[in-house]
């Protein structure tokens, strides 16, 4: 009984530590500058939607959000397509160098991205993709592949061989077996990893900072928020900044709330199998 109470108390404290800053940021987006620097626990005197309108129009948050949605959509789509095919081959087929390729993917998880920023800049520049969403999408895909391939490989290994063998006996090709039989069976893991990749790419800051240094119209949301916080110096529009932060955080929180059951079921099914 005491153990259960202790666990719930720790989890409650952990939830409070996460929820409180998010709630404070949301409330601060409706406050004035005086209220923000006053009592931290004070509720806003009124709902100042003009803070949100100012962040959306003057700070171009709407444009940055659109850019982020486009980049993350194609980045996650490419990541899931390529990683699922690579993981399936590594998990279901035996060929010389199979383990070497697998461990090369796994080693990518241990390589911090900031160590590769300088060579990455010159590689993308050499390909003529600097200051373009195409270059950023390709780097996002490469950055997300190790994590996704690692988990999907384990999941594909756990799927029953009998289903794939039955499809092959019925005349299905390797491609058709993968897309129509094995991929639907891996749906729980695919949904979970898709959400994780959306969160990871949405919140990425260092890579866009390096690969999109010029035209502000191409910036993503993290660059836009950072620009708001530094451009005005001591005269920063704090309500507008917190409104921009809220616009950045809310989509991610809503995605997690809506798909949390899929995340849990995907992780659980992968563990049980």
PDB file of C-alpha atoms in Angstrom:
ATOM      1  CA  UNK A   1       0.000   0.000   0.000  1.00  0.00           C
ATOM      2  CA  UNK A   2       2.780   2.405   0.976  1.00  0.00           C
ATOM      3  CA  UNK A   3       4.651   1.556  -2.228  1.00  0.00           C
ATOM      4  CA  UNK A   4       1.601   2.310  -4.354  1.00  0.00           C
ATOM      5  CA  UNK A   5       1.066   5.656  -2.595  1.00  0.00           C
ATOM      6  CA  UNK A   6       4.744   6.551  -3.063  1.00  0.00           C
ATOM      7  CA  UNK A   7       4.620   5.718  -6.774  1.00  0.00           C
ATOM      8  CA  UNK A   8       1.492   7.807  -7.287  1.00  0.00           C
ATOM      9  CA  UNK A   9       3.024  10.700  -5.327  1.00  0.00           C
ATOM     10  CA  UNK A  10       6.179  10.655  -7.469  1.00  0.00           C
ATOM     11  CA  UNK A  11       4.145  10.457 -10.676  1.00  0.00           C
ATOM     12  CA  UNK A  12       1.908  13.293  -9.477  1.00  0.00           C
ATOM     13  CA  UNK A  13       4.943  15.458  -8.727  1.00  0.00           C
ATOM     14  CA  UNK A  14       6.441  14.633 -12.127  1.00  0.00           C
ATOM     15  CA  UNK A  15       3.173  15.555 -13.865  1.00  0.00           C
ATOM     16  CA  UNK A  16       3.042  18.838 -11.933  1.00  0.00           C
ATOM     17  CA  UNK A  17       6.603  19.711 -12.955  1.00  0.00           C
ATOM     18  CA  UNK A  18       5.656  19.199 -16.614  1.00  0.00           C
ATOM     19  CA  UNK A  19       2.174  20.715 -16.648  1.00  0.00           C
ATOM     20  CA  UNK A  20       2.903  23.808 -14.524  1.00  0.00           C
ATOM     21  CA  UNK A  21       5.368  25.475 -16.979  1.00  0.00           C
ATOM     22  CA  UNK A  22       3.052  24.738 -19.909  1.00  0.00           C
ATOM     23  CA  UNK A  23       0.064  26.195 -18.070  1.00  0.00           C
ATOM     24  CA  UNK A  24       2.057  29.246 -16.979  1.00  0.00           C
ATOM     25  CA  UNK A  25       3.197  29.852 -20.584  1.00  0.00           C
ATOM     26  CA  UNK A  26      -0.394  29.634 -21.814  1.00  0.00           C
ATOM     27  CA  UNK A  27      -1.645  32.062 -19.139  1.00  0.00           C
ATOM     28  CA  UNK A  28       1.251  34.461 -19.801  1.00  0.00           C
ATOM     29  CA  UNK A  29       0.209  34.672 -23.444  1.00  0.00           C
ATOM     30  CA  UNK A  30      -2.944  36.492 -22.296  1.00  0.00           C
ATOM     31  CA  UNK A  31      -1.223  38.844 -19.842  1.00  0.00           C
ATOM     32  CA  UNK A  32       0.273  42.286 -20.226  1.00  0.00           C
ATOM     33  CA  UNK A  33       3.967  42.995 -19.652  1.00  0.00           C
ATOM     34  CA  UNK A  34       3.186  44.343 -16.171  1.00  0.00           C
ATOM     35  CA  UNK A  35       1.242  41.209 -15.220  1.00  0.00           C
ATOM     36  CA  UNK A  36       3.996  38.913 -16.510  1.00  0.00           C
ATOM     37  CA  UNK A  37       6.626  40.603 -14.314  1.00  0.00           C
ATOM     38  CA  UNK A  38       4.232  40.816 -11.379  1.00  0.00           C
ATOM     39  CA  UNK A  39       2.847  37.926  -9.368  1.00  0.00           C
ATOM     40  CA  UNK A  40       3.678  34.700 -11.235  1.00  0.00           C
ATOM     41  CA  UNK A  41       0.528  33.007  -9.910  1.00  0.00           C
ATOM     42  CA  UNK A  42      -1.761  35.895 -10.846  1.00  0.00           C
ATOM     43  CA  UNK A  43      -4.387  35.122 -13.485  1.00  0.00           C
ATOM     44  CA  UNK A  44      -4.595  37.480 -16.486  1.00  0.00           C
ATOM     45  CA  UNK A  45      -6.977  40.383 -15.966  1.00  0.00           C
ATOM     46  CA  UNK A  46      -8.590  39.616 -19.311  1.00  0.00           C
ATOM     47  CA  UNK A  47      -8.092  37.348 -22.305  1.00  0.00           C
ATOM     48  CA  UNK A  48      -5.900  39.518 -24.527  1.00  0.00           C
ATOM     49  CA  UNK A  49      -6.279  37.785 -27.891  1.00  0.00           C
ATOM     50  CA  UNK A  50      -4.454  40.685 -29.490  1.00  0.00           C
ATOM     51  CA  UNK A  51      -1.228  39.119 -28.149  1.00  0.00           C
ATOM     52  CA  UNK A  52      -1.923  36.070 -30.302  1.00  0.00           C
ATOM     53  CA  UNK A  53      -2.910  38.196 -33.298  1.00  0.00           C
ATOM     54  CA  UNK A  54       0.297  40.216 -32.940  1.00  0.00           C
ATOM     55  CA  UNK A  55       2.435  37.085 -32.821  1.00  0.00           C
ATOM     56  CA  UNK A  56       0.576  35.568 -35.784  1.00  0.00           C
ATOM     57  CA  UNK A  57       0.757  38.615 -38.067  1.00  0.00           C
ATOM     58  CA  UNK A  58       3.698  40.798 -37.094  1.00  0.00           C
ATOM     59  CA  UNK A  59       6.053  37.996 -36.023  1.00  0.00           C
ATOM     60  CA  UNK A  60       5.046  35.801 -38.999  1.00  0.00           C
ATOM     61  CA  UNK A  61       4.282  32.832 -36.751  1.00  0.00           C
ATOM     62  CA  UNK A  62       1.620  31.717 -39.220  1.00  0.00           C
ATOM     63  CA  UNK A  63       4.218  31.473 -41.993  1.00  0.00           C
ATOM     64  CA  UNK A  64       6.674  29.646 -39.754  1.00  0.00           C
ATOM     65  CA  UNK A  65       3.993  27.183 -38.679  1.00  0.00           C
ATOM     66  CA  UNK A  66       3.100  26.443 -42.309  1.00  0.00           C
ATOM     67  CA  UNK A  67       6.769  25.878 -43.162  1.00  0.00           C
ATOM     68  CA  UNK A  68       7.137  23.558 -40.181  1.00  0.00           C
ATOM     69  CA  UNK A  69       4.070  21.524 -41.127  1.00  0.00           C
ATOM     70  CA  UNK A  70       5.350  21.097 -44.696  1.00  0.00           C
ATOM     71  CA  UNK A  71       8.871  20.120 -43.654  1.00  0.00           C
ATOM     72  CA  UNK A  72       7.747  17.763 -40.872  1.00  0.00           C
ATOM     73  CA  UNK A  73       5.117  16.114 -43.098  1.00  0.00           C
ATOM     74  CA  UNK A  74       7.569  15.195 -45.839  1.00  0.00           C
ATOM     75  CA  UNK A  75      10.359  14.467 -43.357  1.00  0.00           C
ATOM     76  CA  UNK A  76       8.263  12.017 -41.331  1.00  0.00           C
ATOM     77  CA  UNK A  77       6.728  10.442 -44.447  1.00  0.00           C
ATOM     78  CA  UNK A  78      10.168   9.823 -45.940  1.00  0.00           C
ATOM     79  CA  UNK A  79      11.526   8.587 -42.629  1.00  0.00           C
ATOM     80  CA  UNK A  80       8.750   6.045 -42.101  1.00  0.00           C
ATOM     81  CA  UNK A  81       8.815   4.773 -45.693  1.00  0.00           C
ATOM     82  CA  UNK A  82      12.576   4.293 -45.919  1.00  0.00           C
ATOM     83  CA  UNK A  83      13.058   3.053 -42.358  1.00  0.00           C
ATOM     84  CA  UNK A  84      10.224   0.506 -42.582  1.00  0.00           C
ATOM     85  CA  UNK A  85      11.677  -0.944 -45.795  1.00  0.00           C
ATOM     86  CA  UNK A  86      15.211  -1.022 -44.368  1.00  0.00           C
ATOM     87  CA  UNK A  87      14.058  -2.526 -41.073  1.00  0.00           C
ATOM     88  CA  UNK A  88      11.986  -5.195 -42.847  1.00  0.00           C
ATOM     89  CA  UNK A  89      14.933  -6.322 -44.971  1.00  0.00           C
ATOM     90  CA  UNK A  90      17.311  -6.336 -42.008  1.00  0.00           C
ATOM     91  CA  UNK A  91      14.826  -8.286 -39.871  1.00  0.00           C
ATOM     92  CA  UNK A  92      13.509 -10.864 -42.371  1.00  0.00           C
ATOM     93  CA  UNK A  93      16.336 -11.527 -44.830  1.00  0.00           C
ATOM     94  CA  UNK A  94      19.787 -12.970 -44.284  1.00  0.00           C
ATOM     95  CA  UNK A  95      22.618 -11.685 -46.477  1.00  0.00           C
ATOM     96  CA  UNK A  96      26.332 -10.923 -46.070  1.00  0.00           C
ATOM     97  CA  UNK A  97      26.765  -7.709 -44.125  1.00  0.00           C
ATOM     98  CA  UNK A  98      23.289  -7.785 -42.579  1.00  0.00           C
ATOM     99  CA  UNK A  99      24.533  -7.267 -39.038  1.00  0.00           C
ATOM    100  CA  UNK A 100      27.099  -4.702 -40.162  1.00  0.00           C
ATOM    101  CA  UNK A 101      24.415  -2.560 -41.813  1.00  0.00           C
ATOM    102  CA  UNK A 102      22.196  -2.935 -38.749  1.00  0.00           C
ATOM    103  CA  UNK A 103      24.955  -1.855 -36.370  1.00  0.00           C
ATOM    104  CA  UNK A 104      25.796   1.099 -38.607  1.00  0.00           C
ATOM    105  CA  UNK A 105      22.204   2.276 -38.192  1.00  0.00           C
ATOM    106  CA  UNK A 106      22.359   1.705 -34.446  1.00  0.00           C
ATOM    107  CA  UNK A 107      25.658   3.583 -34.159  1.00  0.00           C
ATOM    108  CA  UNK A 108      23.933   6.610 -35.654  1.00  0.00           C
ATOM    109  CA  UNK A 109      21.857   6.876 -32.475  1.00  0.00           C
ATOM    110  CA  UNK A 110      25.018   7.447 -30.441  1.00  0.00           C
ATOM    111  CA  UNK A 111      26.326  10.248 -32.699  1.00  0.00           C
ATOM    112  CA  UNK A 112      25.275  13.710 -31.441  1.00  0.00           C
ATOM    113  CA  UNK A 113      23.959  15.822 -34.281  1.00  0.00           C
ATOM    114  CA  UNK A 114      25.855  18.952 -33.207  1.00  0.00           C
ATOM    115  CA  UNK A 115      29.166  17.185 -33.954  1.00  0.00           C
ATOM    116  CA  UNK A 116      28.173  16.904 -37.614  1.00  0.00           C
ATOM    117  CA  UNK A 117      26.815  20.416 -38.122  1.00  0.00           C
ATOM    118  CA  UNK A 118      29.909  21.834 -39.854  1.00  0.00           C
ATOM    119  CA  UNK A 119      30.446  18.986 -42.357  1.00  0.00           C
ATOM    120  CA  UNK A 120      26.678  18.771 -42.792  1.00  0.00           C
ATOM    121  CA  UNK A 121      26.596  22.431 -43.789  1.00  0.00           C
ATOM    122  CA  UNK A 122      29.257  21.934 -46.469  1.00  0.00           C
ATOM    123  CA  UNK A 123      27.671  18.732 -47.791  1.00  0.00           C
ATOM    124  CA  UNK A 124      24.242  20.339 -48.170  1.00  0.00           C
ATOM    125  CA  UNK A 125      25.825  23.466 -49.644  1.00  0.00           C
ATOM    126  CA  UNK A 126      27.766  21.330 -52.134  1.00  0.00           C
ATOM    127  CA  UNK A 127      24.515  19.704 -53.248  1.00  0.00           C
ATOM    128  CA  UNK A 128      22.999  23.135 -53.831  1.00  0.00           C
ATOM    129  CA  UNK A 129      20.290  22.515 -51.211  1.00  0.00           C
ATOM    130  CA  UNK A 130      21.298  25.115 -48.635  1.00  0.00           C
ATOM    131  CA  UNK A 131      18.460  27.495 -47.737  1.00  0.00           C
ATOM    132  CA  UNK A 132      15.842  25.108 -49.088  1.00  0.00           C
ATOM    133  CA  UNK A 133      13.174  22.946 -47.519  1.00  0.00           C
ATOM    134  CA  UNK A 134      14.283  20.011 -49.671  1.00  0.00           C
ATOM    135  CA  UNK A 135      17.723  19.970 -48.054  1.00  0.00           C
ATOM    136  CA  UNK A 136      16.180  20.259 -44.580  1.00  0.00           C
ATOM    137  CA  UNK A 137      13.749  17.391 -45.274  1.00  0.00           C
ATOM    138  CA  UNK A 138      16.570  15.122 -46.487  1.00  0.00           C
ATOM    139  CA  UNK A 139      18.639  15.855 -43.378  1.00  0.00           C
ATOM    140  CA  UNK A 140      15.618  15.255 -41.138  1.00  0.00           C
ATOM    141  CA  UNK A 141      15.130  11.861 -42.781  1.00  0.00           C
ATOM    142  CA  UNK A 142      18.798  10.920 -42.348  1.00  0.00           C
ATOM    143  CA  UNK A 143      18.747  12.178 -38.752  1.00  0.00           C
ATOM    144  CA  UNK A 144      15.641  10.126 -37.855  1.00  0.00           C
ATOM    145  CA  UNK A 145      16.510   6.878 -39.636  1.00  0.00           C
ATOM    146  CA  UNK A 146      18.762   5.261 -36.965  1.00  0.00           C
ATOM    147  CA  UNK A 147      16.195   5.538 -34.169  1.00  0.00           C
ATOM    148  CA  UNK A 148      13.307   4.361 -36.358  1.00  0.00           C
ATOM    149  CA  UNK A 149      15.176   1.479 -38.017  1.00  0.00           C
ATOM    150  CA  UNK A 150      16.403   0.241 -34.632  1.00  0.00           C
ATOM    151  CA  UNK A 151      12.908  -0.117 -33.174  1.00  0.00           C
ATOM    152  CA  UNK A 152      11.165  -1.308 -36.330  1.00  0.00           C
ATOM    153  CA  UNK A 153      13.760  -4.038 -36.895  1.00  0.00           C
ATOM    154  CA  UNK A 154      12.970  -5.546 -33.499  1.00  0.00           C
ATOM    155  CA  UNK A 155       9.237  -5.335 -34.228  1.00  0.00           C
ATOM    156  CA  UNK A 156       9.481  -6.992 -37.651  1.00  0.00           C
ATOM    157  CA  UNK A 157      11.563  -9.799 -36.170  1.00  0.00           C
ATOM    158  CA  UNK A 158       8.753 -10.537 -33.719  1.00  0.00           C
ATOM    159  CA  UNK A 159       6.076 -10.895 -36.411  1.00  0.00           C
ATOM    160  CA  UNK A 160       5.137 -14.519 -37.265  1.00  0.00           C
ATOM    161  CA  UNK A 161       6.891 -16.057 -40.280  1.00  0.00           C
ATOM    162  CA  UNK A 162       3.828 -18.125 -41.180  1.00  0.00           C
ATOM    163  CA  UNK A 163       1.889 -15.106 -42.448  1.00  0.00           C
ATOM    164  CA  UNK A 164       4.636 -14.024 -44.845  1.00  0.00           C
ATOM    165  CA  UNK A 165       5.172 -17.600 -46.015  1.00  0.00           C
ATOM    166  CA  UNK A 166       1.438 -18.017 -46.713  1.00  0.00           C
ATOM    167  CA  UNK A 167       1.449 -14.827 -48.785  1.00  0.00           C
ATOM    168  CA  UNK A 168       4.432 -16.040 -50.798  1.00  0.00           C
ATOM    169  CA  UNK A 169       2.758 -19.405 -51.400  1.00  0.00           C
ATOM    170  CA  UNK A 170      -0.314 -17.562 -52.709  1.00  0.00           C
ATOM    171  CA  UNK A 171       1.892 -15.891 -55.292  1.00  0.00           C
ATOM    172  CA  UNK A 172       2.548 -12.531 -53.652  1.00  0.00           C
ATOM    173  CA  UNK A 173       5.840 -10.881 -54.516  1.00  0.00           C
ATOM    174  CA  UNK A 174       8.255  -9.643 -51.869  1.00  0.00           C
ATOM    175  CA  UNK A 175       7.058  -6.086 -52.435  1.00  0.00           C
ATOM    176  CA  UNK A 176       3.386  -7.001 -52.199  1.00  0.00           C
ATOM    177  CA  UNK A 177       3.999  -9.115 -49.101  1.00  0.00           C
ATOM    178  CA  UNK A 178       5.691  -6.172 -47.431  1.00  0.00           C
ATOM    179  CA  UNK A 179       3.147  -3.464 -48.292  1.00  0.00           C
ATOM    180  CA  UNK A 180      -0.085  -5.467 -48.063  1.00  0.00           C
ATOM    181  CA  UNK A 181       0.675  -8.052 -45.380  1.00  0.00           C
ATOM    182  CA  UNK A 182       3.591  -7.188 -43.111  1.00  0.00           C
ATOM    183  CA  UNK A 183       3.247  -3.410 -43.009  1.00  0.00           C
ATOM    184  CA  UNK A 184      -0.390  -3.474 -41.780  1.00  0.00           C
ATOM    185  CA  UNK A 185       0.652  -5.944 -39.072  1.00  0.00           C
ATOM    186  CA  UNK A 186       3.262  -3.452 -37.884  1.00  0.00           C
ATOM    187  CA  UNK A 187       0.735  -0.617 -37.647  1.00  0.00           C
ATOM    188  CA  UNK A 188       0.965  -0.155 -33.837  1.00  0.00           C
ATOM    189  CA  UNK A 189       4.729   0.347 -34.020  1.00  0.00           C
ATOM    190  CA  UNK A 190       4.442   2.548 -37.116  1.00  0.00           C
ATOM    191  CA  UNK A 191       1.916   4.859 -35.439  1.00  0.00           C
ATOM    192  CA  UNK A 192       4.016   5.160 -32.283  1.00  0.00           C
ATOM    193  CA  UNK A 193       7.239   5.899 -34.153  1.00  0.00           C
ATOM    194  CA  UNK A 194       5.483   8.332 -36.486  1.00  0.00           C
ATOM    195  CA  UNK A 195       4.351  10.382 -33.487  1.00  0.00           C
ATOM    196  CA  UNK A 196       7.818  10.277 -31.921  1.00  0.00           C
ATOM    197  CA  UNK A 197       9.358  11.474 -35.191  1.00  0.00           C
ATOM    198  CA  UNK A 198       6.772  14.245 -35.528  1.00  0.00           C
ATOM    199  CA  UNK A 199       7.647  15.479 -32.039  1.00  0.00           C
ATOM    200  CA  UNK A 200      11.388  15.213 -32.661  1.00  0.00           C
ATOM    201  CA  UNK A 201      11.370  17.003 -36.003  1.00  0.00           C
ATOM    202  CA  UNK A 202       8.858  19.635 -34.898  1.00  0.00           C
ATOM    203  CA  UNK A 203      11.078  20.674 -31.973  1.00  0.00           C
ATOM    204  CA  UNK A 204      14.376  20.580 -33.913  1.00  0.00           C
ATOM    205  CA  UNK A 205      16.302  23.839 -33.742  1.00  0.00           C
ATOM    206  CA  UNK A 206      20.015  23.296 -34.459  1.00  0.00           C
ATOM    207  CA  UNK A 207      19.589  21.725 -37.899  1.00  0.00           C
ATOM    208  CA  UNK A 208      17.261  24.435 -39.316  1.00  0.00           C
ATOM    209  CA  UNK A 209      19.504  27.096 -37.774  1.00  0.00           C
ATOM    210  CA  UNK A 210      22.456  25.785 -39.796  1.00  0.00           C
ATOM    211  CA  UNK A 211      20.685  24.846 -43.029  1.00  0.00           C
ATOM    212  CA  UNK A 212      18.282  27.825 -43.276  1.00  0.00           C
ATOM    213  CA  UNK A 213      20.530  30.766 -42.345  1.00  0.00           C
ATOM    214  CA  UNK A 214      19.254  33.248 -44.907  1.00  0.00           C
ATOM    215  CA  UNK A 215      15.730  33.856 -46.164  1.00  0.00           C
ATOM    216  CA  UNK A 216      13.378  34.277 -43.180  1.00  0.00           C
ATOM    217  CA  UNK A 217      10.391  33.269 -45.288  1.00  0.00           C
ATOM    218  CA  UNK A 218      11.766  29.705 -45.226  1.00  0.00           C
ATOM    219  CA  UNK A 219      12.269  29.527 -41.470  1.00  0.00           C
ATOM    220  CA  UNK A 220      10.512  26.958 -39.276  1.00  0.00           C
ATOM    221  CA  UNK A 221       8.715  27.660 -36.014  1.00  0.00           C
ATOM    222  CA  UNK A 222      11.678  27.139 -33.661  1.00  0.00           C
ATOM    223  CA  UNK A 223      13.718  29.726 -35.555  1.00  0.00           C
ATOM    224  CA  UNK A 224      10.793  32.136 -35.526  1.00  0.00           C
ATOM    225  CA  UNK A 225      10.298  31.875 -31.778  1.00  0.00           C
ATOM    226  CA  UNK A 226      14.028  32.305 -31.123  1.00  0.00           C
ATOM    227  CA  UNK A 227      14.050  35.365 -33.375  1.00  0.00           C
ATOM    228  CA  UNK A 228      11.177  36.936 -31.441  1.00  0.00           C
ATOM    229  CA  UNK A 229      13.011  36.445 -28.156  1.00  0.00           C
ATOM    230  CA  UNK A 230      16.244  38.107 -29.335  1.00  0.00           C
ATOM    231  CA  UNK A 231      15.350  40.728 -31.932  1.00  0.00           C
ATOM    232  CA  UNK A 232      13.850  43.292 -29.548  1.00  0.00           C
ATOM    233  CA  UNK A 233      16.440  43.086 -26.761  1.00  0.00           C
ATOM    234  CA  UNK A 234      15.206  44.695 -23.557  1.00  0.00           C
ATOM    235  CA  UNK A 235      12.057  45.913 -25.279  1.00  0.00           C
ATOM    236  CA  UNK A 236      10.903  42.407 -26.110  1.00  0.00           C
ATOM    237  CA  UNK A 237       7.196  41.840 -26.574  1.00  0.00           C
ATOM    238  CA  UNK A 238       6.853  39.228 -23.834  1.00  0.00           C
ATOM    239  CA  UNK A 239       3.109  38.619 -24.254  1.00  0.00           C
ATOM    240  CA  UNK A 240       3.650  38.126 -27.990  1.00  0.00           C
ATOM    241  CA  UNK A 241       6.576  35.806 -27.278  1.00  0.00           C
ATOM    242  CA  UNK A 242       4.523  33.634 -24.924  1.00  0.00           C
ATOM    243  CA  UNK A 243       1.683  33.613 -27.458  1.00  0.00           C
ATOM    244  CA  UNK A 244       4.139  32.363 -30.088  1.00  0.00           C
ATOM    245  CA  UNK A 245       5.434  29.716 -27.664  1.00  0.00           C
ATOM    246  CA  UNK A 246       1.863  28.593 -26.987  1.00  0.00           C
ATOM    247  CA  UNK A 247       1.204  28.258 -30.717  1.00  0.00           C
ATOM    248  CA  UNK A 248       4.330  26.123 -30.957  1.00  0.00           C
ATOM    249  CA  UNK A 249       3.561  23.874 -28.010  1.00  0.00           C
ATOM    250  CA  UNK A 250      -0.205  23.365 -28.377  1.00  0.00           C
ATOM    251  CA  UNK A 251      -0.121  21.348 -31.642  1.00  0.00           C
ATOM    252  CA  UNK A 252       2.435  18.961 -30.144  1.00  0.00           C
ATOM    253  CA  UNK A 253       0.436  18.555 -26.928  1.00  0.00           C
ATOM    254  CA  UNK A 254      -2.795  17.952 -28.874  1.00  0.00           C
ATOM    255  CA  UNK A 255      -1.105  15.340 -31.079  1.00  0.00           C
ATOM    256  CA  UNK A 256       0.133  13.492 -28.018  1.00  0.00           C
ATOM    257  CA  UNK A 257      -3.250  13.660 -26.243  1.00  0.00           C
ATOM    258  CA  UNK A 258      -5.116  12.386 -29.308  1.00  0.00           C
ATOM    259  CA  UNK A 259      -2.688   9.566 -30.091  1.00  0.00           C
ATOM    260  CA  UNK A 260      -1.485   8.600 -26.612  1.00  0.00           C
ATOM    261  CA  UNK A 261      -3.396   5.312 -26.729  1.00  0.00           C
ATOM    262  CA  UNK A 262      -1.726   4.421 -30.019  1.00  0.00           C
ATOM    263  CA  UNK A 263       1.676   5.205 -28.524  1.00  0.00           C
ATOM    264  CA  UNK A 264       1.022   3.009 -25.489  1.00  0.00           C
ATOM    265  CA  UNK A 265      -0.440   0.140 -27.534  1.00  0.00           C
ATOM    266  CA  UNK A 266       2.455   0.281 -29.997  1.00  0.00           C
ATOM    267  CA  UNK A 267       5.090   0.145 -27.283  1.00  0.00           C
ATOM    268  CA  UNK A 268       3.207  -2.546 -25.364  1.00  0.00           C
ATOM    269  CA  UNK A 269       2.612  -4.788 -28.372  1.00  0.00           C
ATOM    270  CA  UNK A 270       6.259  -4.501 -29.349  1.00  0.00           C
ATOM    271  CA  UNK A 271       7.330  -5.447 -25.831  1.00  0.00           C
ATOM    272  CA  UNK A 272       4.915  -8.380 -25.565  1.00  0.00           C
ATOM    273  CA  UNK A 273       5.877  -9.835 -28.921  1.00  0.00           C
TER     274      UNK A 273
END
